[in-house]
């Protein structure tokens, strides 16, 4: 079969499956740019096992050269006495997902996080599991965070 015969067959099968010609030719929608400057992040941590809740507000600056570096955009984990890292960061349009891993001499916290970017703000959540060294039932922690652009840096 020659290639000139494949095109009509391919288009017919795509249309039959519900695809449109516009879908196949369209480019992905551009994602909003993250502004360089001073950002404020509010993180709310809820512990279902103790029914407790606490908020942390932090500020960080993002330079113009860093706006495409996901590690500079996602909220850093700041747990007292723990070494934390955000790994496997992936961006798909306006959404970012990553894995959180924290450890100390007495416990570990691991889980997945996601956030949506809106140019001058963002919203996200993380579901973590807290495990104490020496065993016991793991506790579930939920983090919600929001960020907002405050001002340009001079």
mmCIF file of C-alpha atoms in Angstrom:
data_model
loop_
_atom_site.group_PDB
_atom_site.id
_atom_site.type_symbol
_atom_site.label_atom_id
_atom_site.label_comp_id
_atom_site.label_asym_id
_atom_site.label_seq_id
_atom_site.Cartn_x
_atom_site.Cartn_y
_atom_site.Cartn_z
ATOM 1 C CA UNK A 1 0.000 0.000 0.000
ATOM 2 C CA UNK A 2 1.462 3.404 -0.902
ATOM 3 C CA UNK A 3 1.524 6.359 1.502
ATOM 4 C CA UNK A 4 -0.996 8.436 -0.457
ATOM 5 C CA UNK A 5 -3.633 5.820 0.385
ATOM 6 C CA UNK A 6 -2.764 5.820 4.114
ATOM 7 C CA UNK A 7 -3.639 9.476 4.745
ATOM 8 C CA UNK A 8 -7.381 9.209 3.898
ATOM 9 C CA UNK A 9 -7.628 5.966 5.879
ATOM 10 C CA UNK A 10 -5.879 7.519 8.880
ATOM 11 C CA UNK A 11 -8.088 10.657 8.805
ATOM 12 C CA UNK A 12 -11.245 8.536 8.463
ATOM 13 C CA UNK A 13 -10.295 6.355 11.431
ATOM 14 C CA UNK A 14 -9.439 9.420 13.545
ATOM 15 C CA UNK A 15 -12.790 11.054 12.777
ATOM 16 C CA UNK A 16 -14.601 7.816 13.527
ATOM 17 C CA UNK A 17 -12.909 7.666 16.926
ATOM 18 C CA UNK A 18 -14.134 11.176 17.804
ATOM 19 C CA UNK A 19 -11.003 13.169 16.991
ATOM 20 C CA UNK A 20 -11.215 16.351 14.981
ATOM 21 C CA UNK A 21 -8.777 17.731 12.469
ATOM 22 C CA UNK A 22 -8.426 20.828 14.663
ATOM 23 C CA UNK A 23 -7.274 18.676 17.585
ATOM 24 C CA UNK A 24 -4.516 17.061 15.573
ATOM 25 C CA UNK A 25 -3.175 20.349 14.244
ATOM 26 C CA UNK A 26 -3.452 22.467 17.383
ATOM 27 C CA UNK A 27 -0.489 23.272 19.596
ATOM 28 C CA UNK A 28 -0.700 22.942 23.390
ATOM 29 C CA UNK A 29 -1.959 26.028 25.200
ATOM 30 C CA UNK A 30 0.842 28.210 26.553
ATOM 31 C CA UNK A 31 1.349 28.000 30.293
ATOM 32 C CA UNK A 32 1.386 31.160 32.389
ATOM 33 C CA UNK A 33 4.784 32.608 33.109
ATOM 34 C CA UNK A 34 5.834 32.783 36.725
ATOM 35 C CA UNK A 35 6.840 36.279 37.712
ATOM 36 C CA UNK A 36 10.327 36.905 39.004
ATOM 37 C CA UNK A 37 10.403 38.675 42.349
ATOM 38 C CA UNK A 38 9.394 38.226 45.961
ATOM 39 C CA UNK A 39 6.844 35.474 46.649
ATOM 40 C CA UNK A 40 4.937 34.717 49.839
ATOM 41 C CA UNK A 41 3.846 31.147 50.546
ATOM 42 C CA UNK A 42 1.348 30.092 53.186
ATOM 43 C CA UNK A 43 1.410 26.408 54.127
ATOM 44 C CA UNK A 44 -1.259 24.801 56.297
ATOM 45 C CA UNK A 45 -0.389 21.390 57.758
ATOM 46 C CA UNK A 46 -3.138 19.154 59.124
ATOM 47 C CA UNK A 47 -2.425 15.988 61.106
ATOM 48 C CA UNK A 48 -5.449 13.668 61.077
ATOM 49 C CA UNK A 49 -4.043 11.470 63.882
ATOM 50 C CA UNK A 50 -3.871 14.343 66.402
ATOM 51 C CA UNK A 51 -6.538 16.533 64.820
ATOM 52 C CA UNK A 52 -4.047 19.426 64.830
ATOM 53 C CA UNK A 53 -3.464 22.221 62.379
ATOM 54 C CA UNK A 54 -0.681 24.783 61.997
ATOM 55 C CA UNK A 55 0.205 27.469 59.478
ATOM 56 C CA UNK A 56 3.603 28.614 58.269
ATOM 57 C CA UNK A 57 4.202 31.746 56.205
ATOM 58 C CA UNK A 58 7.487 32.096 54.339
ATOM 59 C CA UNK A 59 8.927 34.424 51.745
ATOM 60 C CA UNK A 60 11.370 33.618 48.982
ATOM 61 C CA UNK A 61 12.722 35.416 45.974
ATOM 62 C CA UNK A 62 12.793 33.995 42.472
ATOM 63 C CA UNK A 63 15.220 35.600 40.052
ATOM 64 C CA UNK A 64 14.448 36.155 36.383
ATOM 65 C CA UNK A 65 16.860 33.367 35.407
ATOM 66 C CA UNK A 66 15.177 30.960 37.879
ATOM 67 C CA UNK A 67 11.533 31.164 36.752
ATOM 68 C CA UNK A 68 11.922 28.047 34.595
ATOM 69 C CA UNK A 69 13.622 26.083 37.425
ATOM 70 C CA UNK A 70 10.814 24.075 39.064
ATOM 71 C CA UNK A 71 12.903 23.517 42.187
ATOM 72 C CA UNK A 72 12.788 27.290 42.804
ATOM 73 C CA UNK A 73 9.039 27.520 42.185
ATOM 74 C CA UNK A 74 7.582 24.697 44.321
ATOM 75 C CA UNK A 75 7.384 25.333 48.084
ATOM 76 C CA UNK A 76 10.358 23.993 50.012
ATOM 77 C CA UNK A 77 9.639 21.676 52.916
ATOM 78 C CA UNK A 78 10.774 23.296 56.147
ATOM 79 C CA UNK A 79 10.344 20.875 58.990
ATOM 80 C CA UNK A 80 12.358 21.514 62.146
ATOM 81 C CA UNK A 81 15.127 18.928 62.573
ATOM 82 C CA UNK A 82 14.409 17.194 59.271
ATOM 83 C CA UNK A 83 16.263 16.945 55.994
ATOM 84 C CA UNK A 84 13.732 17.396 53.191
ATOM 85 C CA UNK A 85 13.878 17.344 49.448
ATOM 86 C CA UNK A 86 11.474 17.726 46.564
ATOM 87 C CA UNK A 87 12.181 15.173 43.810
ATOM 88 C CA UNK A 88 10.832 14.081 40.428
ATOM 89 C CA UNK A 89 9.404 17.502 39.585
ATOM 90 C CA UNK A 90 7.302 17.477 36.427
ATOM 91 C CA UNK A 91 5.388 20.293 34.763
ATOM 92 C CA UNK A 92 2.480 19.772 32.399
ATOM 93 C CA UNK A 93 1.130 23.137 31.263
ATOM 94 C CA UNK A 94 -0.026 24.974 34.378
ATOM 95 C CA UNK A 95 0.280 21.946 36.680
ATOM 96 C CA UNK A 96 3.321 20.723 38.581
ATOM 97 C CA UNK A 97 3.648 17.401 40.445
ATOM 98 C CA UNK A 98 6.511 16.135 42.608
ATOM 99 C CA UNK A 99 7.510 13.747 45.385
ATOM 100 C CA UNK A 100 8.361 14.939 48.904
ATOM 101 C CA UNK A 101 10.825 13.057 51.089
ATOM 102 C CA UNK A 102 11.797 14.150 54.618
ATOM 103 C CA UNK A 103 13.719 12.271 57.276
ATOM 104 C CA UNK A 104 15.103 12.791 60.744
ATOM 105 C CA UNK A 105 16.531 10.509 63.398
ATOM 106 C CA UNK A 106 12.998 9.825 64.711
ATOM 107 C CA UNK A 107 10.667 9.828 61.686
ATOM 108 C CA UNK A 108 10.190 9.974 57.915
ATOM 109 C CA UNK A 109 7.596 11.828 55.853
ATOM 110 C CA UNK A 110 6.962 10.902 52.249
ATOM 111 C CA UNK A 111 4.245 11.675 49.756
ATOM 112 C CA UNK A 112 3.136 13.363 46.580
ATOM 113 C CA UNK A 113 2.330 16.998 45.921
ATOM 114 C CA UNK A 114 0.671 18.936 43.138
ATOM 115 C CA UNK A 115 0.047 22.582 42.372
ATOM 116 C CA UNK A 116 -1.526 24.788 39.746
ATOM 117 C CA UNK A 117 0.247 27.925 38.528
ATOM 118 C CA UNK A 118 -1.585 31.144 37.684
ATOM 119 C CA UNK A 119 1.269 33.551 36.819
ATOM 120 C CA UNK A 120 1.116 35.723 39.940
ATOM 121 C CA UNK A 121 -0.214 33.045 42.314
ATOM 122 C CA UNK A 122 -0.430 29.293 42.843
ATOM 123 C CA UNK A 123 -2.444 26.736 44.835
ATOM 124 C CA UNK A 124 -1.498 23.202 45.796
ATOM 125 C CA UNK A 125 -1.808 20.225 48.107
ATOM 126 C CA UNK A 126 0.397 17.438 49.399
ATOM 127 C CA UNK A 127 -0.606 14.140 50.964
ATOM 128 C CA UNK A 128 2.111 12.782 53.234
ATOM 129 C CA UNK A 129 2.590 9.716 55.372
ATOM 130 C CA UNK A 130 4.484 10.096 58.645
ATOM 131 C CA UNK A 131 6.273 7.012 59.951
ATOM 132 C CA UNK A 132 7.998 6.922 63.341
ATOM 133 C CA UNK A 133 11.255 5.008 63.658
ATOM 134 C CA UNK A 134 10.535 1.813 65.547
ATOM 135 C CA UNK A 135 7.165 1.165 63.941
ATOM 136 C CA UNK A 136 3.613 1.976 64.857
ATOM 137 C CA UNK A 137 0.720 3.012 62.713
ATOM 138 C CA UNK A 138 1.639 5.608 60.055
ATOM 139 C CA UNK A 139 -0.088 8.986 60.358
ATOM 140 C CA UNK A 140 -1.556 10.903 57.457
ATOM 141 C CA UNK A 141 -0.615 14.557 57.006
ATOM 142 C CA UNK A 142 -2.231 16.922 54.541
ATOM 143 C CA UNK A 143 -0.606 20.146 53.433
ATOM 144 C CA UNK A 144 -2.315 22.863 51.492
ATOM 145 C CA UNK A 145 -0.354 25.811 50.258
ATOM 146 C CA UNK A 146 -0.922 28.979 48.364
ATOM 147 C CA UNK A 147 1.570 31.417 46.969
ATOM 148 C CA UNK A 148 1.258 34.964 45.794
ATOM 149 C CA UNK A 149 3.622 37.324 44.053
ATOM 150 C CA UNK A 150 4.382 40.272 46.342
ATOM 151 C CA UNK A 151 6.653 42.566 44.348
ATOM 152 C CA UNK A 152 9.520 42.795 41.929
ATOM 153 C CA UNK A 153 12.992 42.645 43.419
ATOM 154 C CA UNK A 154 15.351 45.527 42.771
#
